[in-house]
PDB file of C-alpha atoms in Angstrom:
ATOM      1  CA  ASP F 257      -8.672   1.014   7.006  1.00 81.00           C
ATOM      2  CA  VAL F 258      -8.839   0.519   3.277  1.00 85.00           C
ATOM      3  CA  GLN F 259     -11.652   2.431   1.638  1.00 91.00           C
ATOM      4  CA  LEU F 260     -13.127   1.527  -1.721  1.00 94.00           C
ATOM      5  CA  VAL F 261     -15.400   4.003  -3.462  1.00 94.00           C
ATOM      6  CA  GLU F 262     -17.378   3.112  -6.566  1.00 95.00           C
ATOM      7  CA  SER F 263     -18.596   5.565  -9.171  1.00 95.00           C
ATOM      8  CA  GLY F 264     -20.006   5.515 -12.671  1.00 96.00           C
ATOM      9  CA  GLY F 265     -23.284   3.718 -12.206  1.00 94.00           C
ATOM     10  CA  GLY F 266     -26.529   4.957 -13.704  1.00 97.00           C
ATOM     11  CA  SER F 267     -29.350   4.181 -16.067  1.00 97.00           C
ATOM     12  CA  VAL F 268     -28.861   3.217 -19.685  1.00 98.00           C
ATOM     13  CA  GLU F 269     -30.847   1.655 -22.479  1.00 98.00           C
ATOM     14  CA  ALA F 270     -30.151  -1.882 -23.605  1.00 98.00           C
ATOM     15  CA  GLY F 271     -27.143  -1.971 -25.893  1.00 98.00           C
ATOM     16  CA  GLY F 272     -25.554   1.001 -24.189  1.00 98.00           C
ATOM     17  CA  SER F 273     -22.351   1.284 -22.184  1.00 98.00           C
ATOM     18  CA  LEU F 274     -21.254   2.331 -18.731  1.00 98.00           C
ATOM     19  CA  ARG F 275     -17.872   2.535 -17.086  1.00 97.00           C
ATOM     20  CA  LEU F 276     -17.590   1.810 -13.380  1.00 98.00           C
ATOM     21  CA  THR F 277     -14.609   2.981 -11.362  1.00 97.00           C
ATOM     22  CA  CYS F 278     -13.454   1.721  -7.996  1.00 95.00           C
ATOM     23  CA  THR F 279     -10.979   4.065  -6.312  1.00 93.00           C
ATOM     24  CA  GLY F 280      -8.899   2.893  -3.393  1.00 89.00           C
ATOM     25  CA  TYR F 281      -7.934   5.052  -0.435  1.00 87.00           C
ATOM     26  CA  LYS F 282      -5.235   4.364   2.125  1.00 78.00           C
ATOM     27  CA  TYR F 283      -3.976   1.402   0.102  1.00 77.00           C
ATOM     28  CA  ARG F 284      -2.330   0.687  -3.232  1.00 79.00           C
ATOM     29  CA  ILE F 285      -5.087  -1.537  -4.544  1.00 74.00           C
ATOM     30  CA  PHE F 286      -3.204  -2.919  -7.513  1.00 74.00           C
ATOM     31  CA  LYS F 287      -1.068  -4.924  -5.093  1.00 80.00           C
ATOM     32  CA  ARG F 288      -4.065  -7.141  -4.409  1.00 88.00           C
ATOM     33  CA  CYS F 289      -6.857  -8.872  -6.281  1.00 94.00           C
ATOM     34  CA  MET F 290      -9.691  -6.544  -7.137  1.00 94.00           C
ATOM     35  CA  GLY F 291     -13.115  -7.656  -8.218  1.00 96.00           C
ATOM     36  CA  TRP F 292     -16.529  -6.436  -9.214  1.00 98.00           C
ATOM     37  CA  PHE F 293     -19.570  -8.221  -7.812  1.00 98.00           C
ATOM     38  CA  ARG F 294     -23.202  -7.575  -8.528  1.00 98.00           C
ATOM     39  CA  GLN F 295     -26.436  -8.370  -6.785  1.00 98.00           C
ATOM     40  CA  ALA F 296     -29.857  -8.065  -8.324  1.00 96.00           C
ATOM     41  CA  PRO F 297     -33.025  -8.014  -6.199  1.00 91.00           C
ATOM     42  CA  GLY F 298     -33.907 -11.502  -5.059  1.00 94.00           C
ATOM     43  CA  LYS F 299     -30.683 -12.989  -6.377  1.00 96.00           C
ATOM     44  CA  GLU F 300     -27.407 -13.986  -4.813  1.00 96.00           C
ATOM     45  CA  ARG F 301     -24.362 -11.810  -5.143  1.00 96.00           C
ATOM     46  CA  GLU F 302     -22.109 -12.982  -7.951  1.00 97.00           C
ATOM     47  CA  LEU F 303     -18.567 -12.236  -9.022  1.00 98.00           C
ATOM     48  CA  VAL F 304     -18.620 -10.496 -12.384  1.00 98.00           C
ATOM     49  CA  SER F 305     -14.923  -9.938 -12.972  1.00 98.00           C
ATOM     50  CA  SER F 306     -11.605  -9.749 -11.174  1.00 97.00           C
ATOM     51  CA  ILE F 307      -8.047  -8.669 -11.849  1.00 96.00           C
ATOM     52  CA  SER F 308      -4.949  -9.700  -9.966  1.00 93.00           C
ATOM     53  CA  GLY F 309      -1.911  -7.603  -9.185  1.00 89.00           C
ATOM     54  CA  ASP F 310      -0.112  -9.060 -12.197  1.00 90.00           C
ATOM     55  CA  GLY F 311      -3.024  -8.310 -14.504  1.00 91.00           C
ATOM     56  CA  SER F 312      -4.610 -11.759 -14.755  1.00 95.00           C
ATOM     57  CA  THR F 313      -8.330 -11.422 -15.321  1.00 97.00           C
ATOM     58  CA  TYR F 314     -11.474 -13.430 -14.735  1.00 97.00           C
ATOM     59  CA  TYR F 315     -14.897 -12.893 -16.266  1.00 98.00           C
ATOM     60  CA  ALA F 316     -18.171 -14.605 -15.522  1.00 98.00           C
ATOM     61  CA  ASP F 317     -19.619 -16.353 -18.557  1.00 98.00           C
ATOM     62  CA  ALA F 318     -22.561 -13.937 -18.613  1.00 97.00           C
ATOM     63  CA  VAL F 319     -20.294 -10.946 -19.295  1.00 98.00           C
ATOM     64  CA  LYS F 320     -17.463 -12.389 -21.376  1.00 98.00           C
ATOM     65  CA  GLY F 321     -16.887 -10.378 -24.512  1.00 97.00           C
ATOM     66  CA  ARG F 322     -18.915  -7.446 -23.183  1.00 98.00           C
ATOM     67  CA  PHE F 323     -17.145  -6.320 -19.997  1.00 98.00           C
ATOM     68  CA  THR F 324     -13.482  -5.383 -19.575  1.00 98.00           C
ATOM     69  CA  ILE F 325     -11.686  -4.910 -16.273  1.00 97.00           C
ATOM     70  CA  SER F 326      -8.489  -2.876 -16.018  1.00 95.00           C
ATOM     71  CA  HIS F 327      -6.146  -1.139 -13.614  1.00 89.00           C
ATOM     72  CA  ASP F 328      -5.450   2.573 -13.615  1.00 87.00           C
ATOM     73  CA  ASN F 329      -2.420   2.676 -11.378  1.00 84.00           C
ATOM     74  CA  ALA F 330      -2.033   6.437 -11.584  1.00 86.00           C
ATOM     75  CA  LYS F 331      -5.507   6.856 -10.125  1.00 87.00           C
ATOM     76  CA  ASN F 332      -5.240   3.833  -7.830  1.00 88.00           C
ATOM     77  CA  SER F 333      -8.429   2.552  -9.346  1.00 91.00           C
ATOM     78  CA  VAL F 334      -9.916  -0.413 -11.135  1.00 94.00           C
ATOM     79  CA  ASP F 335     -12.363   0.186 -13.951  1.00 96.00           C
ATOM     80  CA  LEU F 336     -15.086  -2.043 -15.366  1.00 98.00           C
ATOM     81  CA  GLN F 337     -16.058  -1.095 -18.905  1.00 98.00           C
ATOM     82  CA  MET F 338     -19.478  -2.515 -19.632  1.00 98.00           C
ATOM     83  CA  ASN F 339     -20.637  -2.634 -23.245  1.00 98.00           C
ATOM     84  CA  SER F 340     -23.690  -4.102 -24.948  1.00 98.00           C
ATOM     85  CA  LEU F 341     -25.578  -3.900 -21.684  1.00 98.00           C
ATOM     86  CA  LYS F 342     -28.648  -6.057 -21.207  1.00 98.00           C
ATOM     87  CA  PRO F 343     -31.601  -5.689 -18.824  1.00 97.00           C
ATOM     88  CA  GLU F 344     -30.291  -8.723 -16.941  1.00 97.00           C
ATOM     89  CA  ASP F 345     -27.172  -6.695 -16.079  1.00 98.00           C
ATOM     90  CA  THR F 346     -29.336  -4.534 -13.825  1.00 98.00           C
ATOM     91  CA  ALA F 347     -27.984  -4.814 -10.296  1.00 98.00           C
ATOM     92  CA  MET F 348     -26.079  -3.106  -7.539  1.00 98.00           C
ATOM     93  CA  TYR F 349     -22.409  -3.383  -8.385  1.00 98.00           C
ATOM     94  CA  TYR F 350     -19.787  -3.616  -5.645  1.00 97.00           C
ATOM     95  CA  CYS F 351     -16.040  -3.553  -5.865  1.00 96.00           C
ATOM     96  CA  ALA F 352     -14.046  -5.709  -3.518  1.00 96.00           C
ATOM     97  CA  LEU F 353     -10.456  -6.344  -2.560  1.00 94.00           C
ATOM     98  CA  ASP F 354      -8.736  -9.422  -1.244  1.00 94.00           C
ATOM     99  CA  ARG F 355      -5.227 -10.691  -1.005  1.00 92.00           C
ATOM    100  CA  LEU F 356      -6.181 -13.704  -3.133  1.00 93.00           C
ATOM    101  CA  CYS F 357      -8.347 -13.897  -6.247  1.00 94.00           C
ATOM    102  CA  VAL F 358      -9.501 -17.356  -5.205  1.00 95.00           C
ATOM    103  CA  GLU F 359     -11.269 -15.749  -2.251  1.00 95.00           C
ATOM    104  CA  LEU F 360     -13.207 -13.491  -4.591  1.00 96.00           C
ATOM    105  CA  LEU F 361     -14.198 -16.581  -6.589  1.00 96.00           C
ATOM    106  CA  ARG F 362     -15.541 -17.973  -3.337  1.00 96.00           C
ATOM    107  CA  GLY F 363     -17.588 -14.841  -2.821  1.00 95.00           C
ATOM    108  CA  ARG F 364     -15.412 -13.515  -0.011  1.00 96.00           C
ATOM    109  CA  ALA F 365     -13.373 -10.318   0.257  1.00 96.00           C
ATOM    110  CA  GLU F 366     -11.469  -8.405   2.896  1.00 94.00           C
ATOM    111  CA  TYR F 367     -12.912  -5.063   1.871  1.00 94.00           C
ATOM    112  CA  TRP F 368     -16.044  -3.949   0.069  1.00 96.00           C
ATOM    113  CA  GLY F 369     -17.245  -0.732  -1.431  1.00 96.00           C
ATOM    114  CA  GLN F 370     -20.694   0.699  -0.808  1.00 96.00           C
ATOM    115  CA  GLY F 371     -21.994  -0.140  -4.253  1.00 96.00           C
ATOM    116  CA  THR F 372     -23.255   1.699  -7.293  1.00 97.00           C
ATOM    117  CA  GLN F 373     -26.554   1.000  -9.050  1.00 97.00           C
ATOM    118  CA  VAL F 374     -26.674  -0.006 -12.695  1.00 98.00           C
ATOM    119  CA  THR F 375     -30.071  -0.065 -14.383  1.00 98.00           C
ATOM    120  CA  VAL F 376     -30.537  -1.242 -17.957  1.00 98.00           C
ATOM    121  CA  SER F 377     -33.949  -0.817 -19.554  1.00 97.00           C
TER     122      SER F 377
END
């Protein structure tokens, strides 16, 4: 089975930056749509950003201009660069993979990572 492993979470002060990495195992993840979701306590999971195999990107309004998603094909990973972080960005962040980006927009994915915590104070 496909395995997705997130890394790069942590604690940072407001205005700071973090870079999340989702590494794929047993699958060339750039062939599919990859996304980053987040879920804060008491809130629904939401799609933050996605990137298709051809490099088309999506960003939620709340993160536009602050977050950047990108492929690193050599590492078989997808990165999420998060700048100008705000306390409201605090959440568990999950990477996900699906054949279609529209499925990620619907909140669905074939495969999920275990998540990495981001805390902004």
